[in-house]
Amino acid sequence: MAQHTFHIPVMGTAFTVDTPLRIAKYGIASVISIVDDDLLERMRAYWAHRRGRAYAPIEKDLKADSRARRTAAYLDLVDELVREDFEALRAAPLEPGSELWRYLELLPDEAPAHRLWRDWLAAGPEKRPELEARLRAALEPGRLEVNVMTKVDKPNYVGREQLPVEYNDAHAALRGFAESRMEGALVLSAGFNARLYSYMARFAGFFADEAGRIKKQITLKVSDYRSALTQGKFLAKKGLWVSEYRVESGLNCGGHAFATPGLLIGPILEEFHQKKEELIASLFEVYKKALEKLGKPVPERPPEVRLTAQGGVGTAGEHAMLRARYGLDSVGWGSPFLLVPEVTVVDEQTRKGLSDAGEEDLYLSGASPLGVPFNVLRNASMVALNRKWYEEGKPGSPCPKGHLEFDTEFTERPICTASRNYQYRKIKQLRERGLPPAELEREIDKLLEKQCLCTGLAEPAHLEFNVEPQMKETGVSICPGPNLAYFSGERTLEEMVGHIYGRTTVTNDAERPHMFVKELRLYADYLRRVLAGEFGTDRDRTPEAVAAFRANLAAGARYYLERLEELGLGPWKEELESFAAQPA
């Protein structure tokens, strides 16, 4: 049973790349991105040397399955070191100043181990040994989780030869986790990939064993109930059970923002809360039939299903409200932990920029080569580098990693829109169109907004651990959510965890709206930018689509108005009434 009621979601590629090595021993769950095997290999070398482990490099050789092998090797090392650190903590003296004492001090009051600790503190000498034994037995490390963006499944080539689909980026990363010794959860995000989901059924670890235990659990990051049902049913037909549905706000989040058509997280969580048992029951019937067909053990009862959420939570009150009102097992706290050096990998200059950032410095951009809106920090060093490259006559990144190569406008083989290969051609094309100077400048600025996220999101690890990057010249890309505007200054683990559980407050003096109100404002601004042509497609700008979007916003506002006090939304009543009254 999890001791904490929060988890730390995946952030970029480097920001949480070794977070489990820092805090899993304290019972805190976190997520590693496994998209960048080069970064994972460099981190394996660093941690192996730091902890006195043997290290044999796995050179990049796609035909030799280096991507999956590097991923598995790093996850094996993380698993080994976390277990070692946790057992050392469990055996530590039960006294102030010890790692065990720190573990217990960080826990929420309702945690089973915290209750045992209180009993131990209150007990006499004759009862303490038995209580201490029970306390140590109750301790657990934080769950180890890895993330695969399902649509970042680029085909790979050796020369001109395209390798089989098993060597695609997402397939190979998934295989690395499947073949590692790590037990934990695979967090699937960024949409439905039927081919990848079917591929999972090749690995025994994703299936329940004779005792009903699933060593490698599946977590789906979803934006609404319908998506959860569709994807859950597809996997159930393969004999695969989804152990967790992780609901994320479409816009009030870090990184890529997969906006809904105006559907807000409050009503979405309400639907999950109301239909959770129905979802489990319907999927269990499909799951049982699939297991029977496969000749695998069929459980009498559905396996565990957790419901969690993340995106924009910023106060202990919101944290408690989400858990109590919607029955959440855990709440994700991401961007605020970018200010905690003990937890995340962020270079000093970038962390200062995050600390100083206000609302206007955190914005939704077109920086992602995927064409999906992307939350960024204004004036991060990668922005200046893009401009420098352009002014030197060599626009775009050399693209050493190539994980986001999906564009075929100029080439038969996909390339990345942030790459030099693409941007040189695109700027030449724009100049040949004879556009008016102002329009040409706007188009070039829009192009230069694309960031080499593969290198930019990995750069903080190179800077923090003094590891040589793949390019001689690179900058940092950082992708915090809008919620970070209300947090400032470097924080300790104790301070941030204390803030989550209401023991202290670390938000700054900026006027912060309730997370539900903030998301509503973000969606209203997003619709404005869709209508202005900044985001979305022509279909999104049709009268029917716009009317449906506005109707969803109004319905969400009415939902909040009906539950003002219960959700803590009283101070924003007039604003919600204004949204609820808006015509489609």
Coordinates of C-alpha atoms in Angstrom, one line a residue:
M1 CA 0.0 0.0 0.0
A2 CA 1.3 3.4 -0.9
Q3 CA 2.3 5.6 2.1
H4 CA 2.0 9.0 0.3
T5 CA -1.0 10.5 -1.4
F6 CA 0.9 12.3 -4.1
H7 CA 3.2 11.3 -6.9
I8 CA 5.7 13.2 -9.1
P9 CA 4.8 12.9 -12.8
V10 CA 7.3 12.6 -15.6
M11 CA 8.8 16.0 -16.6
G12 CA 10.8 16.3 -19.8
T13 CA 13.5 13.8 -20.3
A14 CA 16.1 14.9 -17.8
F15 CA 14.1 16.6 -15.0
T16 CA 13.0 13.3 -13.4
V17 CA 15.5 11.0 -15.1
D18 CA 17.0 10.0 -11.7
T19 CA 14.2 11.2 -9.3
P20 CA 13.6 7.6 -8.0
L21 CA 17.2 7.4 -7.0
R22 CA 16.8 10.5 -4.9
I23 CA 13.4 10.0 -3.2
A24 CA 11.9 6.5 -3.8
K25 CA 13.5 5.4 -0.6
Y26 CA 11.2 7.8 1.2
G27 CA 8.1 6.1 -0.2
I28 CA 7.5 8.7 -2.9
A29 CA 6.5 7.5 -6.4
S30 CA 7.9 9.2 -9.5
V31 CA 8.2 8.7 -13.3
I32 CA 11.2 8.4 -15.6
S33 CA 11.0 9.2 -19.3
I34 CA 12.6 6.4 -21.3
V35 CA 12.4 8.2 -24.7
D36 CA 16.1 9.2 -24.8
D37 CA 18.3 6.1 -24.6
D38 CA 21.5 8.2 -25.1
L39 CA 20.6 10.2 -21.9
L40 CA 19.8 7.0 -20.0
E41 CA 23.1 5.5 -21.0
R42 CA 25.0 8.6 -19.8
M43 CA 23.1 8.5 -16.5
R44 CA 23.9 4.8 -16.1
A45 CA 27.6 5.7 -16.5
Y46 CA 27.3 8.5 -14.0
W47 CA 25.4 6.5 -11.3
A48 CA 27.5 3.4 -11.8
H49 CA 30.7 5.3 -11.2
R50 CA 29.2 7.3 -8.3
R51 CA 28.0 4.1 -6.5
G52 CA 31.0 2.0 -7.3
R53 CA 29.3 -0.3 -9.8
A54 CA 30.9 -1.9 -12.8
Y55 CA 30.0 -0.1 -16.0
A56 CA 30.4 -1.6 -19.5
P57 CA 29.2 0.9 -22.2
I58 CA 26.5 -0.1 -24.6
E59 CA 27.4 1.5 -27.9
K60 CA 24.7 2.8 -30.2
D61 CA 23.9 0.0 -32.7
L62 CA 20.3 -0.2 -33.6
K63 CA 20.6 -3.6 -35.3
A64 CA 22.0 -4.9 -32.0
D65 CA 19.0 -3.5 -30.2
S66 CA 21.0 -0.9 -28.4
R67 CA 18.0 1.3 -27.6
A68 CA 16.2 -1.5 -25.7
R69 CA 19.4 -2.8 -24.1
R70 CA 20.4 0.7 -22.8
T71 CA 16.9 1.3 -21.4
A72 CA 16.9 -2.1 -19.6
A73 CA 20.4 -1.6 -18.2
Y74 CA 19.6 1.8 -16.8
L75 CA 16.3 0.6 -15.3
D76 CA 18.1 -2.4 -13.8
L77 CA 20.6 -0.1 -12.1
V78 CA 17.9 2.2 -10.8
D79 CA 16.0 -0.8 -9.4
E80 CA 19.1 -2.2 -7.7
L81 CA 20.1 1.1 -6.1
V82 CA 16.6 2.0 -4.9
R83 CA 16.3 -1.4 -3.3
E84 CA 19.7 -1.0 -1.7
D85 CA 19.0 2.5 -0.4
F86 CA 15.5 1.5 0.9
E87 CA 16.8 -1.6 2.8
A88 CA 19.5 0.6 4.4
L89 CA 16.8 3.1 5.4
R90 CA 14.6 0.3 6.8
A91 CA 17.5 -0.9 8.9
A92 CA 18.5 2.6 10.2
P93 CA 18.1 3.5 13.9
L94 CA 14.6 4.6 14.8
E95 CA 15.8 7.9 16.2
P96 CA 15.9 11.6 15.3
G97 CA 18.3 12.5 12.5
S98 CA 18.2 9.0 10.8
E99 CA 17.0 8.3 7.3
L100 CA 14.2 6.2 8.8
W101 CA 13.1 9.1 11.0
R102 CA 13.1 11.4 8.0
Y103 CA 10.9 8.9 6.0
L104 CA 8.4 8.9 8.9
E105 CA 8.4 12.7 9.3
L106 CA 7.6 13.2 5.6
L107 CA 4.5 10.9 5.7
P108 CA 0.9 12.3 5.9
D109 CA -0.8 11.7 9.2
E110 CA -3.2 9.0 7.7
A111 CA -0.3 6.8 6.3
P112 CA -0.3 3.4 8.0
A113 CA 3.4 3.7 8.9
H114 CA 2.8 7.1 10.4
R115 CA 0.0 5.8 12.6
L116 CA 2.4 3.0 13.8
W117 CA 5.1 5.5 14.5
R118 CA 2.7 7.6 16.6
D119 CA 1.7 4.4 18.5
W120 CA 5.4 3.7 19.0
L121 CA 6.1 7.2 20.3
A122 CA 3.3 6.9 22.8
A123 CA 4.1 3.3 23.9
G124 CA 6.0 2.2 27.0
P125 CA 9.4 0.3 26.8
E126 CA 7.7 -3.1 27.0
K127 CA 5.5 -2.5 23.8
R128 CA 8.0 -0.6 21.7
P129 CA 10.0 -3.6 20.3
E130 CA 6.9 -5.3 18.8
L131 CA 5.6 -2.0 17.4
E132 CA 9.0 -1.2 15.9
A133 CA 9.0 -4.5 14.1
R134 CA 5.6 -3.9 12.7
L135 CA 6.6 -0.4 11.7
R136 CA 9.7 -1.5 9.8
A137 CA 7.7 -4.2 8.1
A138 CA 5.1 -1.7 7.0
L139 CA 7.6 0.5 5.1
E140 CA 7.6 0.5 1.3
P141 CA 9.6 2.4 -1.3
G142 CA 7.9 4.6 -3.8
R143 CA 6.6 2.9 -6.8
L144 CA 9.0 3.0 -9.8
E145 CA 7.3 4.2 -13.0
V146 CA 8.5 4.8 -16.5
N147 CA 6.8 6.9 -19.3
V148 CA 6.4 6.2 -23.0
M149 CA 4.8 8.7 -25.3
T150 CA 2.9 6.3 -27.5
K151 CA 2.9 8.5 -30.6
V152 CA 6.7 9.2 -30.4
D153 CA 7.3 5.9 -32.2
K154 CA 9.6 7.0 -35.0
P155 CA 10.8 4.3 -37.4
N156 CA 14.6 3.8 -37.3
Y157 CA 17.1 3.3 -40.2
V158 CA 20.5 1.9 -40.7
G159 CA 21.7 3.7 -43.8
R160 CA 18.8 3.6 -46.1
E161 CA 17.4 0.4 -44.6
Q162 CA 14.3 0.8 -42.5
L163 CA 14.4 -1.5 -39.5
P164 CA 11.4 -3.7 -38.5
V165 CA 8.7 -2.0 -36.4
E166 CA 10.0 -3.6 -33.3
Y167 CA 13.0 -1.2 -33.5
N168 CA 10.7 1.9 -33.6
D169 CA 11.4 4.3 -30.8
A170 CA 8.4 3.6 -28.6
H171 CA 8.5 -0.2 -29.3
A172 CA 12.2 -0.4 -28.3
A173 CA 11.7 1.7 -25.2
L174 CA 8.8 -0.4 -24.1
R175 CA 10.8 -3.6 -24.7
G176 CA 13.6 -2.2 -22.6
F177 CA 11.2 -1.8 -19.6
A178 CA 9.6 -5.2 -20.3
E179 CA 13.0 -7.0 -20.3
S180 CA 14.4 -5.1 -17.3
R181 CA 14.2 -6.4 -13.7
M182 CA 12.3 -3.4 -12.6
E183 CA 8.8 -3.9 -11.2
G184 CA 6.5 -1.0 -11.4
A185 CA 4.3 0.8 -13.8
L186 CA 4.5 1.8 -17.5
V187 CA 2.7 5.1 -18.0
L188 CA 1.4 5.4 -21.5
S189 CA 0.7 8.9 -22.6
A190 CA 0.0 11.0 -25.7
G191 CA -2.8 9.0 -27.2
F192 CA -3.8 5.6 -28.5
N193 CA -1.3 3.5 -30.5
A194 CA -3.0 0.2 -31.4
R195 CA 0.2 -1.4 -32.8
L196 CA 2.2 -0.6 -29.7
Y197 CA -0.6 -1.8 -27.4
S198 CA -0.8 -5.1 -29.3
Y199 CA 3.0 -5.4 -29.0
M200 CA 2.8 -5.3 -25.2
A201 CA 1.0 -8.7 -25.2
R202 CA 4.3 -10.3 -26.2
F203 CA 5.8 -9.8 -22.7
A204 CA 4.9 -12.0 -19.8
G205 CA 5.5 -9.2 -17.2
F206 CA 2.4 -7.3 -18.3
F207 CA 0.2 -10.3 -17.4
A208 CA -1.0 -11.4 -14.0
D209 CA 0.9 -14.4 -12.5
E210 CA -0.7 -17.4 -10.8
A211 CA -1.2 -15.3 -7.6
G212 CA -2.9 -12.5 -9.6
R213 CA 0.1 -10.2 -9.2
I214 CA 1.1 -8.0 -12.2
K215 CA 4.8 -7.2 -12.0
K216 CA 4.7 -4.6 -14.8
Q217 CA 1.5 -2.7 -14.4
I218 CA -0.1 -0.4 -17.0
T219 CA -1.1 3.2 -16.3
L220 CA -3.0 5.1 -18.9
K221 CA -2.7 8.9 -18.9
V222 CA -6.1 10.0 -20.3
S223 CA -8.0 13.2 -20.8
D224 CA -11.6 11.9 -20.4
Y225 CA -13.7 8.9 -19.5
R226 CA -14.4 7.9 -23.1
S227 CA -10.7 7.6 -23.9
A228 CA -10.2 5.5 -20.8
L229 CA -13.0 3.1 -21.7
T230 CA -11.8 2.8 -25.3
Q231 CA -8.2 2.1 -24.5
G232 CA -8.9 0.0 -21.5
K233 CA -11.2 -2.3 -23.6
F234 CA -8.6 -2.6 -26.3
L235 CA -6.0 -3.8 -23.8
A236 CA -8.4 -6.0 -22.0
K237 CA -9.1 -7.9 -25.3
K238 CA -5.4 -8.7 -25.3
G239 CA -5.5 -10.0 -21.7
L240 CA -3.9 -6.8 -20.4
W241 CA -5.3 -5.0 -17.4
V242 CA -5.0 -1.3 -16.8
S243 CA -4.1 -0.8 -13.2
E244 CA -4.4 3.0 -13.1
Y245 CA -6.2 5.7 -15.0
R246 CA -4.3 9.0 -14.6
V247 CA -6.4 12.0 -15.6
E248 CA -4.5 15.0 -16.7
S249 CA -5.8 18.5 -17.4
G250 CA -5.5 19.2 -21.1
L251 CA -4.0 22.7 -20.6
N252 CA -3.1 23.3 -16.9
C253 CA -0.1 21.0 -17.1
G254 CA 3.5 21.0 -18.1
G255 CA 5.0 20.0 -21.5
H256 CA 2.7 19.0 -24.3
A257 CA -0.8 20.2 -23.9
F258 CA -3.5 17.9 -25.4
A259 CA -6.5 20.2 -25.1
T260 CA -10.0 18.7 -24.9
P261 CA -12.8 20.4 -26.8
G262 CA -13.6 22.5 -23.8
L263 CA -14.1 19.6 -21.4
L264 CA -12.9 20.6 -17.9
I265 CA -11.2 18.4 -15.4
G266 CA -13.8 18.8 -12.6
P267 CA -16.7 17.3 -14.7
I268 CA -14.3 14.8 -16.2
L269 CA -13.3 13.5 -12.7
E270 CA -17.0 13.5 -11.7
E271 CA -17.7 11.1 -14.5
F272 CA -14.9 8.9 -13.5
H273 CA -16.0 8.9 -9.9
Q274 CA -19.6 8.1 -10.8
K275 CA -18.7 5.4 -13.4
K276 CA -15.5 3.8 -11.9
E277 CA -17.2 0.6 -10.8
E278 CA -19.1 0.3 -14.1
L279 CA -15.8 0.8 -15.9
I280 CA -14.1 -2.0 -13.9
A281 CA -17.0 -4.4 -14.2
S282 CA -17.4 -4.0 -18.0
L283 CA -13.6 -4.3 -18.6
F284 CA -13.4 -7.3 -16.3
E285 CA -15.8 -9.3 -18.5
V286 CA -13.7 -8.6 -21.6
Y287 CA -10.5 -9.3 -19.7
K288 CA -11.7 -12.7 -18.4
K289 CA -12.7 -13.9 -21.9
A290 CA -9.3 -12.9 -23.3
L291 CA -7.5 -14.8 -20.5
E292 CA -9.6 -17.9 -21.1
K293 CA -8.8 -17.7 -24.8
L294 CA -5.1 -17.3 -24.0
G295 CA -5.1 -20.2 -21.6
K296 CA -4.0 -18.0 -18.7
P297 CA -5.3 -18.0 -15.1
V298 CA -8.6 -16.2 -14.7
P299 CA -9.0 -14.3 -11.4
E300 CA -12.3 -14.4 -9.5
R301 CA -12.3 -10.7 -8.9
P302 CA -11.0 -7.7 -10.9
P303 CA -7.4 -6.7 -10.2
E304 CA -6.8 -3.4 -8.4
V305 CA -7.7 -0.2 -10.3
R306 CA -6.3 3.2 -9.1
L307 CA -7.8 6.6 -10.1
T308 CA -5.3 9.5 -10.0
A309 CA -5.2 13.0 -11.4
Q310 CA -2.7 15.8 -12.1
G311 CA -2.4 19.2 -13.6
G312 CA -2.4 22.6 -11.8
V313 CA -2.9 21.5 -8.2
G314 CA -1.2 24.0 -5.9
T315 CA -2.5 24.0 -2.3
A316 CA -3.1 21.5 0.4
G317 CA -6.8 22.3 0.2
E318 CA -7.0 21.4 -3.4
H319 CA -5.1 18.2 -2.8
A320 CA -7.4 17.2 0.0
M321 CA -10.5 18.2 -2.0
L322 CA -9.5 16.1 -5.0
R323 CA -9.0 13.0 -3.0
A324 CA -12.1 13.4 -0.8
R325 CA -14.5 14.6 -3.6
Y326 CA -13.4 12.3 -6.4
G327 CA -11.9 9.3 -4.5
L328 CA -8.5 9.8 -6.0
D329 CA -5.8 7.4 -4.8
S330 CA -3.0 9.9 -5.6
V331 CA -2.6 13.5 -6.9
G332 CA 0.3 14.4 -9.2
W333 CA 2.5 17.4 -8.2
G334 CA 4.9 18.2 -11.0
S335 CA 6.2 21.7 -11.8
P336 CA 6.6 22.9 -8.2
F337 CA 9.2 20.2 -7.7
L338 CA 11.4 21.8 -10.4
L339 CA 12.3 24.2 -7.5
V340 CA 13.5 21.4 -5.3
P341 CA 17.1 20.5 -6.2
E342 CA 17.0 17.4 -4.1
V343 CA 14.3 16.0 -6.3
T344 CA 14.8 17.1 -9.9
V345 CA 17.6 17.7 -12.4
V346 CA 17.6 21.4 -13.3
D347 CA 20.6 23.6 -13.9
E348 CA 21.1 26.6 -11.7
Q349 CA 20.4 29.3 -14.3
T350 CA 17.2 27.6 -15.5
R351 CA 16.0 27.1 -11.9
K352 CA 16.5 30.8 -11.2
G353 CA 14.4 31.6 -14.2
L354 CA 11.7 29.3 -13.0
S355 CA 11.8 30.8 -9.5
D356 CA 11.5 34.3 -10.9
A357 CA 8.8 33.5 -13.5
G358 CA 5.4 35.1 -13.3
E359 CA 2.2 34.3 -15.2
E360 CA 3.4 36.1 -18.3
D361 CA 6.6 34.1 -18.4
L362 CA 4.9 30.7 -18.6
Y363 CA 2.9 30.3 -21.8
L364 CA 1.6 27.9 -24.3
S365 CA 3.8 27.9 -27.4
G366 CA 4.4 26.3 -30.8
A367 CA 7.8 25.1 -29.7
S368 CA 7.2 21.4 -30.2
P369 CA 8.1 19.8 -33.5
L370 CA 5.1 17.4 -33.0
G371 CA 2.8 20.3 -33.8
V372 CA 1.1 20.0 -30.4
P373 CA 0.9 23.1 -28.1
F374 CA 3.8 23.1 -25.6
N375 CA 4.1 24.9 -22.3
V376 CA 7.4 26.7 -22.0
L377 CA 9.4 29.3 -20.0
R378 CA 9.9 32.5 -21.8
N379 CA 13.6 33.3 -22.6
A380 CA 14.9 29.8 -21.8
S381 CA 18.4 29.5 -23.3
M382 CA 17.3 27.3 -26.2
V383 CA 15.2 30.3 -27.5
A384 CA 18.3 32.5 -27.8
L385 CA 20.3 29.7 -29.4
N386 CA 17.7 29.3 -32.1
R387 CA 17.9 33.0 -33.0
K388 CA 21.8 32.8 -32.9
W389 CA 21.8 29.9 -35.4
Y390 CA 19.5 31.8 -37.7
E391 CA 21.5 35.0 -37.6
E392 CA 24.7 33.0 -38.4
G393 CA 23.0 31.6 -41.5
K394 CA 22.6 28.0 -40.2
P395 CA 19.0 27.9 -38.8
G396 CA 17.8 24.9 -36.9
S397 CA 19.4 22.1 -34.9
P398 CA 21.9 19.6 -36.2
C399 CA 19.4 17.0 -34.8
P400 CA 21.7 14.4 -33.2
K401 CA 19.0 12.4 -31.6
G402 CA 16.1 12.5 -34.1
H403 CA 13.3 11.3 -31.9
L404 CA 10.8 13.8 -33.3
E405 CA 11.4 13.1 -37.1
F406 CA 7.9 13.0 -38.5
D407 CA 7.7 15.6 -41.3
T408 CA 7.9 14.7 -45.0
E409 CA 7.2 18.1 -46.7
F410 CA 10.7 18.2 -48.3
T411 CA 12.0 14.6 -47.9
E412 CA 10.8 11.1 -48.4
R413 CA 12.3 10.0 -45.1
P414 CA 10.8 12.0 -42.2
I415 CA 12.8 14.8 -40.7
C416 CA 12.2 17.1 -37.7
T417 CA 10.8 20.6 -38.2
A418 CA 13.3 21.9 -35.6
S419 CA 16.2 20.5 -37.6
R420 CA 18.7 22.4 -39.8
N421 CA 17.7 20.0 -42.6
Y422 CA 14.1 21.2 -42.5
Q423 CA 14.5 24.9 -41.5
Y424 CA 17.0 25.8 -44.2
R425 CA 14.6 24.4 -46.8
K426 CA 11.6 26.0 -45.3
I427 CA 13.1 29.5 -45.0
K428 CA 14.3 29.2 -48.7
Q429 CA 10.7 28.3 -49.7
L430 CA 9.3 31.2 -47.7
R431 CA 11.6 33.7 -49.3
E432 CA 10.9 32.4 -52.8
R433 CA 7.1 33.0 -52.2
G434 CA 7.6 36.8 -52.4
L435 CA 5.8 37.5 -49.2
P436 CA 5.6 41.1 -47.9
P437 CA 8.5 41.7 -45.5
A438 CA 6.3 41.8 -42.3
E439 CA 4.5 38.6 -43.2
L440 CA 7.8 36.9 -44.1
E441 CA 9.2 37.9 -40.7
R442 CA 6.2 36.5 -38.9
E443 CA 6.5 33.2 -40.8
I444 CA 10.2 32.9 -40.0
D445 CA 9.6 33.8 -36.3
K446 CA 6.9 31.1 -36.2
L447 CA 9.4 28.6 -37.6
L448 CA 12.2 29.6 -35.3
E449 CA 9.9 29.0 -32.3
K450 CA 10.4 25.2 -32.9
Q451 CA 12.9 23.9 -30.4
C452 CA 15.2 20.9 -30.5
L453 CA 13.4 19.3 -27.6
C454 CA 15.5 16.1 -27.8
T455 CA 18.7 18.0 -26.8
G456 CA 17.1 20.9 -24.9
L457 CA 15.2 18.7 -22.5
A458 CA 18.3 16.6 -21.9
E459 CA 20.7 19.5 -21.4
P460 CA 20.1 20.1 -17.7
A461 CA 21.5 16.6 -16.9
H462 CA 24.6 17.4 -18.9
L463 CA 25.1 20.6 -17.0
E464 CA 24.3 19.2 -13.5
F465 CA 26.5 16.1 -13.9
N466 CA 29.2 17.7 -16.1
V467 CA 28.5 15.2 -18.8
E468 CA 29.6 16.1 -22.4
P469 CA 26.5 16.7 -24.6
Q470 CA 26.0 15.3 -28.1
M471 CA 26.3 18.8 -29.6
K472 CA 29.1 21.3 -29.0
E473 CA 26.5 24.1 -28.7
T474 CA 23.1 23.6 -27.1
G475 CA 20.6 25.3 -24.8
V476 CA 18.0 24.3 -22.3
S477 CA 14.3 23.7 -23.1
I478 CA 12.1 23.7 -20.0
C479 CA 8.4 22.9 -19.9
P480 CA 6.7 23.9 -16.6
G481 CA 3.0 24.2 -16.2
P482 CA 1.3 27.6 -15.6
N483 CA 0.9 26.7 -11.9
L484 CA 4.6 27.4 -11.3
A485 CA 4.0 31.1 -11.4
Y486 CA 2.7 30.8 -7.9
F487 CA 5.9 29.2 -6.5
S488 CA 9.2 30.9 -6.0
G489 CA 12.6 30.2 -4.5
E490 CA 14.5 27.0 -4.0
R491 CA 12.7 24.6 -1.7
T492 CA 13.7 21.5 0.4
L493 CA 11.9 18.2 0.1
E494 CA 10.5 18.8 3.6
E495 CA 9.1 22.2 2.6
M496 CA 7.3 21.0 -0.6
V497 CA 5.9 17.8 1.0
G498 CA 4.9 19.9 4.0
H499 CA 3.1 22.3 1.7
I500 CA 1.2 19.4 0.0
Y501 CA 0.0 18.1 3.4
G502 CA -0.8 21.5 4.9
R503 CA 2.0 21.6 7.4
T504 CA 3.4 24.8 5.8
T505 CA 2.8 27.1 2.9
V506 CA 5.4 27.8 0.1
T507 CA 3.3 29.6 -2.5
N508 CA 4.5 33.2 -3.3
D509 CA 2.5 36.4 -2.9
A510 CA 1.0 36.3 -6.5
E511 CA -2.8 36.2 -6.5
R512 CA -3.5 32.5 -7.4
P513 CA -6.9 31.3 -8.7
H514 CA -8.3 28.0 -7.8
M515 CA -7.0 25.2 -10.0
F516 CA -10.4 24.7 -11.6
V517 CA -10.8 28.5 -12.4
K518 CA -7.2 28.7 -13.8
E519 CA -8.0 25.8 -16.2
L520 CA -11.2 27.5 -17.3
R521 CA -9.3 30.7 -18.0
L522 CA -6.7 28.7 -19.9
Y523 CA -9.3 27.1 -22.1
A524 CA -11.0 30.4 -22.8
D525 CA -7.6 31.9 -23.9
Y526 CA -6.9 28.7 -25.9
L527 CA -10.1 29.1 -27.9
R528 CA -9.2 32.7 -28.6
R529 CA -5.9 31.6 -30.0
V530 CA -7.5 28.8 -32.0
L531 CA -9.8 31.4 -33.6
A532 CA -6.8 33.6 -34.4
G533 CA -5.2 30.7 -36.2
E534 CA -2.3 30.1 -33.7
F535 CA -3.5 26.6 -32.7
G536 CA -5.8 24.0 -34.1
T537 CA -7.0 23.2 -37.6
D538 CA -9.7 24.6 -39.9
R539 CA -12.1 22.0 -38.5
D540 CA -11.6 23.4 -35.0
R541 CA -12.6 26.9 -36.3
T542 CA -15.9 25.8 -37.9
P543 CA -19.1 27.3 -36.3
E544 CA -20.1 23.9 -35.0
A545 CA -16.8 23.1 -33.3
V546 CA -16.6 26.6 -31.7
A547 CA -20.2 26.3 -30.5
A548 CA -19.5 22.9 -29.0
F549 CA -16.3 24.2 -27.3
R550 CA -18.1 27.1 -25.8
A551 CA -21.0 24.9 -24.7
N552 CA -18.6 22.6 -22.9
L553 CA -17.0 25.6 -21.1
A554 CA -20.4 26.9 -20.0
A555 CA -21.5 23.4 -18.8
G556 CA -18.3 23.1 -16.8
A557 CA -18.8 26.5 -15.2
R558 CA -22.4 25.5 -14.2
Y559 CA -21.0 22.3 -12.7
Y560 CA -18.7 24.3 -10.5
L561 CA -21.5 26.8 -9.6
E562 CA -23.6 23.9 -8.3
R563 CA -20.8 22.9 -6.0
L564 CA -19.2 26.2 -5.0
E565 CA -18.6 25.6 -1.3
E566 CA -17.9 21.9 -1.6
L567 CA -15.1 22.6 -4.1
G568 CA -13.9 25.7 -2.4
L569 CA -14.8 28.0 -5.4
G570 CA -16.8 30.7 -3.5
P571 CA -14.5 33.6 -4.2
W572 CA -14.9 33.0 -8.0
K573 CA -18.7 32.8 -8.1
E574 CA -19.1 35.9 -10.3
E575 CA -16.5 34.8 -12.8
L576 CA -18.0 31.3 -13.0
E577 CA -21.5 32.9 -13.5
S578 CA -20.1 34.9 -16.4
F579 CA -18.7 31.8 -18.1
A580 CA -21.9 29.8 -17.5
A581 CA -24.0 32.6 -19.1
Q582 CA -21.9 32.8 -22.3
P583 CA -23.9 31.9 -25.4
A584 CA -22.5 29.3 -27.8

